[in-house]
Coordinates of C-alpha atoms and ligand atoms in Angstrom, one line a residue:
X1 CA -42.3 102.0 9.5
X2 CA -41.1 100.3 12.4
X3 CA -39.6 97.8 11.8
X4 CA -40.4 94.7 13.1
X5 CA -37.7 92.0 15.0
X6 CA -37.5 88.3 16.1
X7 CA -36.0 87.5 18.8
X8 CA -35.2 84.6 20.1
X9 CA -35.5 83.0 23.2
X10 CA -36.4 86.3 23.9
X11 CA -38.6 85.4 27.6
X12 CA -34.8 84.2 29.4
X13 CA -33.6 86.7 31.7
X14 CA -31.9 89.2 28.7
X15 CA -34.1 88.8 26.7
X16 CA -37.0 89.4 28.2
X17 CA -35.4 92.8 29.1
X18 CA -34.0 93.6 25.5
X19 CA -37.9 93.1 24.0
X20 CA -38.4 95.9 26.1
X21 CA -36.3 98.0 25.9
X22 CA -37.4 97.2 21.6
X23 CA -40.9 98.2 22.4
X24 CA -40.4 101.2 24.0
X25 CA -38.0 102.4 21.2
X26 CA -41.5 101.5 18.5
X27 CA -39.9 97.7 17.1
X28 CA -42.4 95.5 16.6
X29 CA -41.0 92.3 17.9
X30 CA -41.9 88.1 17.7
X31 CA -40.6 86.2 20.5
X32 CA -39.9 82.5 20.1
X33 CA -39.1 81.5 23.5
X34 CA -39.1 77.4 24.1
X35 CA -39.6 77.9 27.5
X36 CA -37.0 75.9 28.6
X37 CA -35.4 77.8 31.2
X38 CA -38.3 81.0 31.2
X39 CA -41.5 81.0 32.3
X40 CA -45.2 82.1 31.1
X41 CA -44.7 84.1 34.1
X42 CA -42.3 86.3 32.9
X43 CA -44.5 86.6 29.7
X44 CA -47.7 88.5 31.7
X45 CA -45.6 90.6 33.3
X46 CA -43.6 91.9 30.2
X47 CA -46.7 92.7 28.7
X48 CA -47.6 94.5 32.4
X49 CA -44.6 96.7 32.4
X50 CA -45.4 97.2 28.6
X51 CA -49.1 99.0 29.0
X52 CA -50.2 100.5 26.2
X53 CA -47.1 99.0 23.8
X54 CA -48.0 95.7 24.1
X55 CA -49.3 95.0 21.5
X56 CA -46.3 95.4 19.8
X57 CA -44.8 91.5 21.3
X58 CA -45.8 88.7 20.3
X59 CA -45.2 85.4 21.5
X60 CA -44.8 81.5 19.6
X61 CA -43.4 78.7 22.0
X62 CA -40.9 77.2 19.7
X63 CA -38.1 75.4 19.3
X64 CA -34.8 76.2 17.7
X65 CA -34.6 72.6 16.6
X66 CA -37.3 72.3 14.9
X67 CA -36.6 73.9 11.3
X68 CA -40.9 73.7 10.3
X69 CA -41.0 76.0 13.7
X70 CA -39.2 79.1 12.3
X71 CA -40.4 78.9 9.0
X72 CA -43.6 78.9 10.2
X73 CA -42.9 82.3 12.0
X74 CA -41.1 83.2 8.5
X75 CA -43.3 82.8 5.9
X76 CA -46.0 85.0 8.0
X77 CA -44.0 87.4 9.1
X78 CA -41.5 90.5 6.9
X79 CA -38.4 90.9 9.7
X80 CA -36.4 93.3 9.6
X81 CA -33.6 91.6 11.6
X82 CA -33.0 88.6 14.7
X83 CA -31.5 88.3 17.3
X84 CA -29.8 85.5 18.5
X85 CA -29.7 84.3 22.5
X86 CA -31.8 82.0 23.1
X87 CA -29.6 79.3 24.4
X88 CA -28.6 77.2 27.1
X89 CA -25.6 78.7 28.8
X90 CA -24.3 76.4 32.2
X91 CA -21.1 75.3 31.8
X92 CA -20.5 72.8 34.3
X93 CA -24.0 70.9 32.7
X94 CA -22.2 71.4 29.8
X95 CA -18.6 69.9 30.5
X96 CA -22.0 66.9 31.4
X97 CA -23.9 66.9 29.3
X98 CA -22.1 67.8 26.3
X99 CA -24.1 66.6 23.1
X100 CA -27.3 69.5 24.2
X101 CA -25.5 71.3 24.1
X102 CA -24.5 71.0 20.4
X103 CA -27.6 70.7 19.2
X104 CA -29.7 72.9 21.1
X105 CA -27.0 76.1 20.3
X106 CA -25.2 74.4 16.9
X107 CA -28.1 73.2 15.8
X108 CA -30.4 75.9 16.8
X109 CA -28.6 78.9 15.5
X110 CA -27.8 76.7 12.1
X111 CA -31.6 76.3 12.1
X112 CA -31.5 79.8 11.6
X113 CA -29.0 80.9 9.8
X114 CA -31.3 79.0 7.6
X115 CA -35.1 79.8 7.7
X116 CA -33.2 83.7 7.0
X117 CA -30.9 83.0 4.7
X118 CA -34.1 81.1 2.8
X119 CA -36.8 84.4 3.6
X120 CA -33.8 86.1 2.8
X121 CA -33.1 87.9 6.2
X122 CA -29.3 89.1 7.1
X123 CA -28.9 91.2 9.5
X124 CA -28.5 89.3 12.6
X125 CA -27.3 90.6 16.7
X126 CA -26.1 87.6 18.1
X127 CA -25.9 86.8 22.4
X128 CA -21.8 86.0 22.4
X129 CA -19.8 85.8 25.3
X130 CA -16.4 87.0 27.2
X131 CA -16.4 83.3 27.5
X132 CA -14.8 82.8 24.0
X133 CA -11.7 84.5 25.5
X134 CA -10.4 81.6 27.8
X135 CA -8.5 82.6 30.7
X136 CA -7.3 86.0 29.5
X137 CA -3.7 87.2 28.5
X138 CA -4.2 90.1 29.6
X139 CA -6.7 93.0 30.7
X140 CA -8.5 95.2 29.5
X141 CA -10.2 92.6 27.3
X142 CA -10.8 94.0 23.3
X143 CA -11.7 92.4 20.8
X144 CA -8.8 92.3 19.6
X145 CA -7.5 88.8 21.8
X146 CA -7.4 85.9 20.8
X147 CA -10.7 83.9 21.0
X148 CA -10.8 80.0 22.7
X149 CA -13.5 77.5 24.7
X150 CA -12.6 76.9 28.1
X151 CA -16.0 74.3 27.8
X152 CA -18.4 72.5 25.6
X153 CA -20.9 76.4 26.1
X154 CA -17.8 78.4 24.8
X155 CA -17.6 75.7 22.5
X156 CA -20.6 76.3 20.8
X157 CA -20.6 80.9 21.8
X158 CA -17.0 80.4 19.5
X159 CA -18.5 77.9 17.0
X160 CA -21.4 79.4 16.7
X161 CA -19.4 82.9 15.9
X162 CA -16.9 81.1 13.0
X163 CA -20.6 80.2 11.7
X164 CA -21.6 84.0 10.9
X165 CA -17.8 84.7 10.0
X166 CA -17.9 82.6 7.8
X167 CA -21.4 83.5 6.1
X168 CA -20.8 86.6 6.3
X169 CA -17.1 87.0 4.1
X170 CA -18.5 84.2 1.8
X171 CA -22.4 86.2 1.5
X172 CA -21.1 90.2 1.8
X173 CA -25.4 91.3 2.3
X174 CA -25.4 90.1 5.9
X175 CA -24.7 92.1 8.6
X176 CA -23.8 90.3 11.8
X177 CA -23.3 92.0 14.9
X178 CA -21.4 89.3 17.6
X179 CA -22.0 91.1 21.3
X180 CA -19.6 89.6 23.7
X181 CA -21.8 90.0 27.0
X182 CA -19.2 90.7 31.0
X183 CA -21.2 89.3 33.9
X184 CA -24.8 91.0 33.3
X185 CA -26.4 91.3 36.5
X186 CA -29.4 93.3 38.5
X187 CA -32.7 93.5 37.6
X188 CA -36.1 96.4 35.4
X189 CA -35.5 98.8 37.9
X190 CA -39.8 97.5 38.6
X191 CA -38.4 94.8 39.9
X192 CA -41.5 92.8 38.0
X193 CA -38.8 90.4 35.6
X194 CA -35.7 89.2 36.7
X195 CA -33.4 86.5 36.2
X196 CA -35.0 83.7 37.7
X197 CA -32.4 80.8 37.5
X198 CA -33.4 77.1 38.5
X199 CA -32.5 74.6 40.0
X200 CA -29.1 76.1 42.9
X201 CA -27.9 79.1 41.0
X202 CA -24.0 78.6 39.3
X203 CA -23.7 82.2 39.0
X204 CA -22.6 84.5 42.1
X205 CA -25.4 86.8 42.3
X206 CA -28.2 84.5 41.9
X207 CA -26.2 82.7 45.3
X208 CA -25.7 86.2 46.9
X209 CA -30.0 86.7 47.1
X210 CA -31.2 83.5 48.1
X211 CA -29.0 84.2 50.4
X212 CA -29.6 87.4 51.9
X213 CA -33.0 85.9 51.4
X214 CA -32.5 83.6 53.2
X215 CA -33.2 80.2 50.8
X216 CA -30.0 79.6 51.1
X217 CA -27.4 79.4 54.8
X218 CA -23.9 81.4 53.3
X219 CA -21.6 81.4 50.1
X220 CA -18.7 80.0 49.4
X221 CA -16.3 82.1 48.0
X222 CA -14.0 80.2 46.2
X223 CA -10.6 80.9 45.7
X224 CA -10.0 83.8 48.5
X225 CA -5.6 84.5 47.7
X226 CA -5.6 85.1 44.0
X227 CA -3.5 89.0 43.3
X228 CA -6.3 90.6 43.3
X229 CA -6.7 93.6 46.2
X230 CA -8.7 91.3 48.3
X231 CA -7.5 87.8 47.3
X232 CA -11.3 87.8 45.0
X233 CA -11.5 86.9 41.5
X234 CA -12.6 89.8 39.3
X235 CA -15.2 90.2 37.0
X236 CA -16.9 92.9 35.3
X237 CA -20.5 93.0 36.2
X238 CA -23.1 94.8 33.5
X239 CA -27.4 95.7 33.9
X240 CA -28.9 94.2 32.5
X241 CA -30.9 96.9 31.4
X242 CA -27.4 98.5 30.4
X243 CA -26.7 95.0 28.4
X244 CA -30.2 95.5 26.8
X245 CA -30.0 99.1 25.8
X246 CA -26.8 97.9 24.0
X247 CA -28.7 95.9 21.6
X248 CA -31.1 99.1 20.6
X249 CA -27.9 100.4 19.7
X250 CA -26.4 96.8 17.9
X251 CA -29.7 97.2 15.9
X252 CA -29.4 101.1 15.0
X253 CA -25.7 100.4 14.7
X254 CA -27.0 97.2 11.5
X255 CA -29.9 99.2 9.8
X256 CA -27.2 102.4 9.5
X257 CA -24.0 99.9 8.8
X258 CA -24.2 98.3 5.0
X259 CA -20.4 96.8 5.5
X260 CA -20.6 96.4 8.7
X261 CA -19.9 92.6 8.0
X262 CA -19.6 90.3 10.7
X263 CA -18.1 92.8 14.5
X264 CA -17.7 91.6 17.6
X265 CA -17.9 94.5 20.3
X266 CA -17.8 93.2 24.2
X267 CA -21.0 95.4 26.1
X268 CA -19.4 95.5 29.9
X269 CA -19.1 98.3 31.5
X270 CA -15.2 98.4 32.0
X271 CA -14.6 98.7 35.7
X272 CA -14.0 95.0 37.7
X273 CA -14.8 94.4 41.3
X274 CA -13.9 91.7 43.3
X275 CA -16.3 88.6 45.2
X276 CA -16.6 90.0 48.6
X277 CA -17.1 93.4 46.4
X278 CA -20.3 92.8 45.4
X279 CA -21.2 90.6 48.4
X280 CA -20.3 93.8 50.3
X281 CA -22.6 96.4 47.7
X282 CA -25.5 93.4 47.8
X283 CA -25.8 93.9 51.8
X284 CA -25.5 97.9 51.7
X285 CA -28.0 97.6 49.1
X286 CA -30.5 94.9 51.1
X287 CA -30.0 95.9 54.6
X288 CA -29.4 92.6 54.8
X289 CA -26.4 90.2 55.1
X290 CA -25.2 87.7 52.7
X291 CA -23.1 84.7 55.0
X292 CA -19.9 83.7 53.1
X293 CA -17.1 80.9 54.3
X294 CA -13.7 81.6 51.9
X295 CA -13.1 78.3 50.6
X296 CA -10.9 76.5 47.7
X297 CA -10.8 78.0 43.9
X298 CA -12.8 77.0 41.6
X299 CA -11.2 74.7 38.6
X300 CA -11.3 76.9 35.4
X301 CA -12.1 80.5 37.4
X302 CA -9.7 83.2 35.7
X303 CA -8.5 85.9 38.6
X304 CA -9.5 89.2 36.8
X305 CA -11.2 90.1 33.5
X306 CA -13.3 93.4 32.3
X307 CA -13.9 94.8 29.1
X308 CA -12.0 97.2 27.0
X309 CA -15.1 99.0 26.3
X310 CA -13.9 101.7 23.6
X311 CA -15.5 99.7 20.4
X312 CA -18.8 100.7 21.5
X313 CA -18.2 103.6 22.3
X314 CA -16.8 104.0 18.7
X315 CA -19.2 101.5 17.0
X316 CA -22.9 102.0 18.9
X317 CA -22.4 105.1 20.9
X318 CA -23.1 103.5 23.8
X319 CA -22.0 103.1 27.2
X320 CA -22.8 101.6 30.8
X321 CA -24.9 104.0 33.0
X322 CA -24.9 101.9 35.9
X323 CA -23.4 100.6 39.0
X324 CA -22.8 97.8 41.0
X325 CA -24.8 100.1 43.4
X326 CA -27.9 99.6 41.3
X327 CA -27.1 96.4 40.4
X328 CA -28.1 95.3 43.8
X329 CA -30.6 97.6 44.4
X330 CA -32.7 96.3 41.8
X331 CA -32.2 93.1 42.3
X332 CA -32.8 93.0 45.4
X333 CA -36.2 94.9 44.8
X334 CA -36.8 92.0 42.7
X335 CA -35.8 89.5 45.5
X336 CA -37.8 91.1 48.1
X337 CA -41.0 91.4 45.0
X338 CA -40.9 88.1 43.8
X339 CA -38.6 85.8 46.0
X340 CA -39.5 82.4 44.2
X341 CA -39.1 84.0 40.5
X342 CA -41.9 83.8 38.3
X343 CA -43.5 81.5 39.8
X344 CA -46.1 81.9 41.2
Ligands
LIG401 C1 -19.8 82.3 34.4 C2 -19.5 81.1 32.9 C3 -19.3 82.5 31.9 C4 -20.7 83.4 31.4 C5 -20.4 84.2 32.6 C6 -20.6 85.1 32.9 C7 -17.9 80.2 34.4 C8 -16.6 78.7 34.8 N1 -18.5 80.6 33.2 O1 -18.3 82.9 34.8 O2 -18.4 81.3 31.3 O3 -20.0 84.1 30.6 O4 -20.9 83.7 33.9 O5 -22.0 84.8 32.8 O6 -19.0 79.6 35.0 N2 -18.3 82.9 42.6 C9 -18.1 82.4 44.2 N3 -19.4 81.8 45.0 C10 -20.0 81.0 44.2 C11 -20.8 81.4 42.5 C12 -19.4 82.6 41.7 O7 -17.1 82.8 44.2 O8 -20.6 80.5 44.2 C13 -17.6 83.0 42.1 C14 -16.3 82.9 40.7 O9 -15.1 82.4 41.7 C15 -15.9 84.4 40.3 C16 -16.8 85.5 40.1 O10 -17.5 84.6 42.0 O11 -15.1 84.3 40.4 C17 -18.7 85.0 38.5 O12 -18.8 83.8 38.8 P1 -19.9 83.4 38.2 O13 -21.5 84.4 37.6 O14 -20.3 81.1 37.8 O15 -19.1 83.6 36.0 P2 -17.9 83.7 36.1 O16 -17.1 82.4 36.2 O17 -17.0 84.8 35.2

């Protein structure tokens, strides 16, 4: 019998790629998404990509802040596990509107845990972030690195992790994996689904993409005097397809490990790339020039961030297969096929 998985935020960037991987692996999936930062067109394309497995995915529009939305879904279907992606994720916005983050992210997670307890579903994979390591004291960052939040967004991730740790300590039957992602980029190799930022992109690669498409004049490279090989910051960019596989591996691990408790696992490549290396890789993949200017450092940026990957390899039997050239190739395919993303 196939297992039933409830996926929150399943139409978003990482959620959509993961859901497709889940149905390929014969999981039945029910998605909830409030479409705040996702598009019905993504759902249409996911069904197209799923082909004869499209019947294994279901989408329900709903909001985690509304307990009844969740309760109705859990009353109708018995789930074996939950993957929790839903949440707001823009650091700058979180500084301006912290309550948006506490209500969407924290209240949403609390409702989700409560509905899971009510219906006795106690297997959870949570979308955390390397943001919980704050300004890293050392690299590579392993899961024992001290935790610190530097923004309301980061604080919501840390609070939710803490809630999970408390719940697992009080109720040992829970099995929880906290996946701490590094910098997800790239797109589905078909080019049909990818990241569609609303407004001016905050993150590097969506901005680079828009410059390559001629939608923006030039990238501002934030800081060129850092103590790195070319003076720009180093990050661990991970292909969204590898990340999706990491979620399936985490789910498989949950089902196989009754006493996993609440375990954090980094998902990264273990390698860092500079901003200028990413720009160059994108130029090569796209054949387009990416104009850029060197500007001041962005407040709050860390110099160098990359993951220690041993825990993922040992616990999940998972490691990344794709490199920055693959990420740029697939992202360019998405960009050139759909320069307006999900807007049709
Ligand atoms: C951001 C978030 C972090 C989140 C992570 C992964 C911030 C402060 N942090 O981290 O919480 O977990 O994404 O999604 O936003 N850059 C430029 N020009 C740009 C944009 C970025 O030079 O226009 C540089 C940045 O200075 C940084 C690198 O590119 O060195 C990556 O930036 P970004 O994509 O925003 O990710 P992070 O800052 O690593």
